[in-house]
Amino acid sequence: MAQPLIKLVDIKKDYVNDEVVTNVLRGVTFEIDEGEFVAIMGPSGSGKSTLMHILSFLDRPTGGTYEFESRSVFDYSDDELAILRNKKVGFVFQSYNLLPKTSVLENVKLPLTYSGISAKEMDDRAKEAVKAVGLYHRLDHLSNQLSGGEQQRVAIARALVNNPKVIFADEPTGNLDSKSGTQVMAILERLNEENHSIILVTHEQDTADHAQRIIKVRDGMVLSDEKVSTRRSAKDGELKK
């Protein structure tokens, strides 16, 4: 039987400020298999962003166990976690996080900076990633010359350039109009069909409905974890069984 890509057991996260302890995550347990498209939903303050930071190795849990590819994250040094983030993980953020006066190509190449590959291979891989999100004609444009939807597609290309095992998308449609949001979700759906695992954080039900599974969190705990019986397809606007 295949091991899950991600396994969380009783994950807790506390923050201490002036001796006041805030329990943000209060015992989160679930597994995610390779190739799944999972949405994590919850209102502001539910702990979903903290959970995303732990899942994507940007933060460490206070308690519980987290295994990625059957290895505990507590066994990794900070340097090893940085390498893991660079090679196995892609990030897409609500605010895009692009360098504003830098070309699309240079933005997408950023994760390859310390990869040790040749400049030509960096260019080739970045160009392929830009082509995959339909923006090859914008390759030499500065990112601040693009629309919000185009900037988010560049962010997806950047997340894709290292061929990551899993792509984390934090409110990827939050700053977009409905048409641009649909285009972004169509790209994430296609990447999932190509066997990239997608973990999406959102507070929008319409966005979550594109996933295969929705985990709802509230007050730092899992409220529900359900397969989506009828998925919304961004490609044709239809609902899929």
GROMACS .gro file of C-alpha atoms in nm:
model
  241
    1MET     CA    1   0.000   0.000   0.000
    2ALA     CA    2   0.140   0.340  -0.102
    3GLN     CA    3   0.240   0.573   0.179
    4PRO     CA    4   0.073   0.915   0.193
    5LEU     CA    5   0.268   1.214   0.066
    6ILE     CA    6   0.175   1.409   0.381
    7LYS     CA    7   0.076   1.269   0.719
    8LEU     CA    8  -0.021   1.492   1.011
    9VAL     CA    9  -0.100   1.349   1.355
   10ASP     CA   10  -0.221   1.575   1.638
   11ILE     CA   11  -0.040   1.884   1.505
   12LYS     CA   12  -0.035   2.174   1.749
   13LYS     CA   13   0.101   2.527   1.711
   14ASP     CA   14   0.129   2.775   1.996
   15TYR     CA   15   0.257   3.132   1.990
   16VAL     CA   16   0.389   3.298   2.306
   17ASN     CA   17   0.381   3.676   2.342
   18ASP     CA   18   0.465   3.838   2.676
   19GLU     CA   19   0.402   3.502   2.847
   20VAL     CA   20   0.054   3.483   2.690
   21VAL     CA   21   0.013   3.153   2.505
   22THR     CA   22  -0.215   3.149   2.199
   23ASN     CA   23  -0.319   2.804   2.077
   24VAL     CA   24  -0.354   2.844   1.699
   25LEU     CA   25  -0.365   2.475   1.601
   26ARG     CA   26  -0.518   2.237   1.856
   27GLY     CA   27  -0.452   1.888   1.727
   28VAL     CA   28  -0.486   1.857   1.349
   29THR     CA   29  -0.479   1.509   1.195
   30PHE     CA   30  -0.513   1.412   0.830
   31GLU     CA   31  -0.328   1.255   0.536
   32ILE     CA   32  -0.285   1.372   0.176
   33ASP     CA   33  -0.191   1.129  -0.101
   34GLU     CA   34   0.033   1.211  -0.392
   35GLY     CA   35  -0.166   1.361  -0.681
   36GLU     CA   36  -0.456   1.489  -0.469
   37PHE     CA   37  -0.613   1.834  -0.509
   38VAL     CA   38  -0.711   1.945  -0.158
   39ALA     CA   39  -0.870   2.272  -0.047
   40ILE     CA   40  -0.829   2.389   0.313
   41MET     CA   41  -1.113   2.623   0.406
   42GLY     CA   42  -1.184   2.835   0.709
   43PRO     CA   43  -1.275   3.186   0.821
   44SER     CA   44  -1.018   3.446   0.923
   45GLY     CA   45  -0.845   3.333   1.243
   46SER     CA   46  -0.930   2.965   1.192
   47GLY     CA   47  -0.565   2.859   1.170
   48LYS     CA   48  -0.565   2.773   0.800
   49SER     CA   49  -0.271   3.001   0.712
   50THR     CA   50  -0.067   2.868   1.004
   51LEU     CA   51  -0.147   2.516   0.887
   52MET     CA   52  -0.033   2.607   0.534
   53HIS     CA   53   0.297   2.744   0.671
   54ILE     CA   54   0.361   2.419   0.858
   55LEU     CA   55   0.264   2.201   0.561
   56SER     CA   56   0.499   2.397   0.333
   57PHE     CA   57   0.795   2.392   0.577
   58LEU     CA   58   0.785   2.766   0.643
   59ASP     CA   59   0.716   2.700   1.011
   60ARG     CA   60   0.753   2.408   1.253
   61PRO     CA   61   0.473   2.268   1.470
   62THR     CA   62   0.488   2.297   1.847
   63GLY     CA   63   0.368   1.940   1.893
   64GLY     CA   64   0.244   1.634   1.707
   65THR     CA   65   0.406   1.460   1.410
   66TYR     CA   66   0.437   1.566   1.046
   67GLU     CA   67   0.578   1.323   0.792
   68PHE     CA   68   0.653   1.424   0.432
   69GLU     CA   69   0.731   1.131   0.204
   70SER     CA   70   0.742   0.911   0.517
   71ARG     CA   71   1.013   1.119   0.689
   72SER     CA   72   0.946   1.332   0.996
   73VAL     CA   73   1.005   1.703   0.940
   74PHE     CA   74   1.168   1.710   1.284
   75ASP     CA   75   1.452   1.504   1.132
   76TYR     CA   76   1.540   1.786   0.891
   77SER     CA   77   1.779   2.069   0.976
   78ASP     CA   78   1.679   2.423   0.879
   79ASP     CA   79   1.915   2.402   0.579
   80GLU     CA   80   1.761   2.071   0.471
   81LEU     CA   81   1.411   2.221   0.498
   82ALA     CA   82   1.523   2.511   0.277
   83ILE     CA   83   1.643   2.262   0.014
   84LEU     CA   84   1.315   2.071   0.047
   85ARG     CA   85   1.115   2.391  -0.008
   86ASN     CA   86   1.319   2.471  -0.317
   87LYS     CA   87   1.313   2.127  -0.481
   88LYS     CA   88   0.984   1.967  -0.375
   89VAL     CA   89   0.751   2.262  -0.321
   90GLY     CA   90   0.607   2.545  -0.531
   91PHE     CA   91   0.432   2.849  -0.382
   92VAL     CA   92   0.153   3.066  -0.521
   93PHE     CA   93   0.046   3.361  -0.304
   94GLN     CA   94  -0.252   3.595  -0.311
   95SER     CA   95  -0.021   3.896  -0.357
   96TYR     CA   96   0.188   3.726  -0.632
   97ASN     CA   97   0.523   3.819  -0.466
   98LEU     CA   98   0.690   3.907  -0.797
   99LEU     CA   99   0.983   4.144  -0.840
  100PRO     CA  100   0.807   4.448  -0.993
  101LYS     CA  101   1.072   4.590  -1.229
  102THR     CA  102   1.195   4.252  -1.345
  103SER     CA  103   1.093   4.058  -1.656
  104VAL     CA  104   0.858   3.763  -1.654
  105LEU     CA  105   1.149   3.536  -1.753
  106GLU     CA  106   1.373   3.657  -1.470
  107ASN     CA  107   1.093   3.624  -1.213
  108VAL     CA  108   1.025   3.266  -1.314
  109LYS     CA  109   1.397   3.178  -1.306
  110LEU     CA  110   1.435   3.286  -0.942
  111PRO     CA  111   1.383   2.940  -0.781
  112LEU     CA  112   1.660   2.802  -1.008
  113THR     CA  113   1.922   3.049  -0.883
  114TYR     CA  114   2.094   2.799  -0.654
  115SER     CA  115   2.009   2.484  -0.849
  116GLY     CA  116   2.356   2.442  -0.999
  117ILE     CA  117   2.225   2.407  -1.354
  118SER     CA  118   2.361   2.602  -1.653
  119ALA     CA  119   2.227   2.942  -1.753
  120LYS     CA  120   2.088   2.792  -2.074
  121GLU     CA  121   1.900   2.521  -1.888
  122MET     CA  122   1.763   2.782  -1.647
  123ASP     CA  123   1.635   2.983  -1.944
  124ASP     CA  124   1.490   2.676  -2.113
  125ARG     CA  125   1.308   2.554  -1.803
  126ALA     CA  126   1.173   2.900  -1.724
  127LYS     CA  127   1.049   2.946  -2.081
  128GLU     CA  128   0.870   2.609  -2.068
  129ALA     CA  129   0.701   2.708  -1.742
  130VAL     CA  130   0.590   3.043  -1.887
  131LYS     CA  131   0.459   2.864  -2.197
  132ALA     CA  132   0.263   2.625  -1.972
  133VAL     CA  133   0.062   2.916  -1.828
  134GLY     CA  134   0.000   3.074  -2.169
  135LEU     CA  135   0.219   3.382  -2.127
  136TYR     CA  136   0.509   3.318  -2.363
  137HIS     CA  137   0.416   3.633  -2.554
  138ARG     CA  138   0.480   3.830  -2.233
  139LEU     CA  139   0.820   3.675  -2.167
  140ASP     CA  140   1.018   4.000  -2.174
  141HIS     CA  141   0.753   4.223  -2.016
  142LEU     CA  142   0.815   4.360  -1.668
  143SER     CA  143   0.585   4.207  -1.410
  144ASN     CA  144   0.440   4.548  -1.317
  145GLN     CA  145   0.324   4.586  -1.678
  146LEU     CA  146   0.091   4.287  -1.644
  147SER     CA  147  -0.267   4.256  -1.523
  148GLY     CA  148  -0.338   4.090  -1.189
  149GLY     CA  149  -0.445   3.768  -1.358
  150GLU     CA  150  -0.129   3.761  -1.569
  151GLN     CA  151   0.087   3.825  -1.263
  152GLN     CA  152  -0.074   3.532  -1.085
  153ARG     CA  153  -0.007   3.311  -1.387
  154VAL     CA  154   0.359   3.419  -1.374
  155ALA     CA  155   0.358   3.322  -1.005
  156ILE     CA  156   0.227   2.978  -1.102
  157ALA     CA  157   0.499   2.945  -1.366
  158ARG     CA  158   0.757   3.032  -1.100
  159ALA     CA  159   0.606   2.768  -0.869
  160LEU     CA  160   0.620   2.516  -1.152
  161VAL     CA  161   0.975   2.574  -1.274
  162ASN     CA  162   1.139   2.322  -1.039
  163ASN     CA  163   0.879   2.055  -1.123
  164PRO     CA  164   0.771   2.035  -0.758
  165LYS     CA  165   0.600   1.743  -0.591
  166VAL     CA  166   0.337   1.972  -0.441
  167ILE     CA  167   0.211   2.322  -0.517
  168PHE     CA  168   0.077   2.532  -0.228
  169ALA     CA  169  -0.166   2.804  -0.334
  170ASP     CA  170  -0.265   3.058  -0.066
  171GLU     CA  171  -0.584   3.242  -0.169
  172PRO     CA  172  -0.465   3.242  -0.535
  173THR     CA  173  -0.784   3.404  -0.668
  174GLY     CA  174  -0.835   3.647  -0.379
  175ASN     CA  175  -0.718   3.957  -0.568
  176LEU     CA  176  -0.860   3.861  -0.908
  177ASP     CA  177  -1.180   3.927  -1.099
  178SER     CA  178  -1.395   3.624  -1.178
  179LYS     CA  179  -1.257   3.573  -1.533
  180SER     CA  180  -0.893   3.586  -1.419
  181GLY     CA  181  -0.974   3.364  -1.121
  182THR     CA  182  -1.128   3.105  -1.352
  183GLN     CA  183  -0.815   3.108  -1.572
  184VAL     CA  184  -0.593   3.054  -1.268
  185MET     CA  185  -0.807   2.766  -1.143
  186ALA     CA  186  -0.800   2.606  -1.490
  187ILE     CA  187  -0.420   2.608  -1.480
  188LEU     CA  188  -0.414   2.451  -1.132
  189GLU     CA  189  -0.661   2.185  -1.249
  190ARG     CA  190  -0.439   2.101  -1.545
  191LEU     CA  191  -0.130   2.079  -1.324
  192ASN     CA  192  -0.319   1.842  -1.097
  193GLU     CA  193  -0.411   1.627  -1.397
  194GLU     CA  194  -0.036   1.614  -1.471
  195ASN     CA  195   0.007   1.458  -1.123
  196HIS     CA  196   0.115   1.762  -0.926
  197SER     CA  197  -0.038   1.757  -0.579
  198ILE     CA  198  -0.224   2.083  -0.513
  199ILE     CA  199  -0.298   2.217  -0.166
  200LEU     CA  200  -0.515   2.526  -0.181
  201VAL     CA  201  -0.605   2.759   0.107
  202THR     CA  202  -0.918   2.965   0.052
  203HIS     CA  203  -1.220   3.111   0.226
  204GLU     CA  204  -1.423   3.107  -0.099
  205GLN     CA  205  -1.655   2.811  -0.154
  206ASP     CA  206  -1.654   2.855  -0.534
  207THR     CA  207  -1.275   2.824  -0.537
  208ALA     CA  208  -1.273   2.525  -0.301
  209ASP     CA  209  -1.525   2.346  -0.521
  210HIS     CA  210  -1.255   2.292  -0.785
  211ALA     CA  211  -1.073   2.055  -0.546
  212GLN     CA  212  -1.128   1.681  -0.505
  213ARG     CA  213  -1.149   1.717  -0.128
  214ILE     CA  214  -1.226   1.997   0.117
  215ILE     CA  215  -1.085   2.013   0.471
  216LYS     CA  216  -1.265   2.273   0.681
  217VAL     CA  217  -1.091   2.416   0.987
  218ARG     CA  218  -1.223   2.632   1.267
  219ASP     CA  219  -1.061   2.741   1.593
  220GLY     CA  220  -0.746   2.545   1.505
  221MET     CA  221  -0.923   2.211   1.460
  222VAL     CA  222  -1.053   2.008   1.165
  223LEU     CA  223  -1.427   2.060   1.144
  224SER     CA  224  -1.483   1.829   0.846
  225ASP     CA  225  -1.285   1.642   0.581
  226GLU     CA  226  -1.491   1.536   0.283
  227LYS     CA  227  -1.445   1.427  -0.076
  228VAL     CA  228  -1.613   1.658  -0.326
  229SER     CA  229  -1.886   1.458  -0.496
  230THR     CA  230  -1.943   1.718  -0.768
  231ARG     CA  231  -1.638   1.922  -0.871
  232ARG     CA  232  -1.654   2.254  -1.049
  233SER     CA  233  -1.444   2.256  -1.366
  234ALA     CA  234  -1.283   2.586  -1.461
  235LYS     CA  235  -1.220   2.465  -1.815
  236ASP     CA  236  -1.581   2.444  -1.924
  237GLY     CA  237  -1.776   2.584  -1.629
  238GLU     CA  238  -1.954   2.254  -1.575
  239LEU     CA  239  -1.986   2.050  -1.260
  240LYS     CA  240  -1.807   1.716  -1.272
  241LYS     CA  241  -1.894   1.401  -1.083
   0.00000   0.00000   0.00000
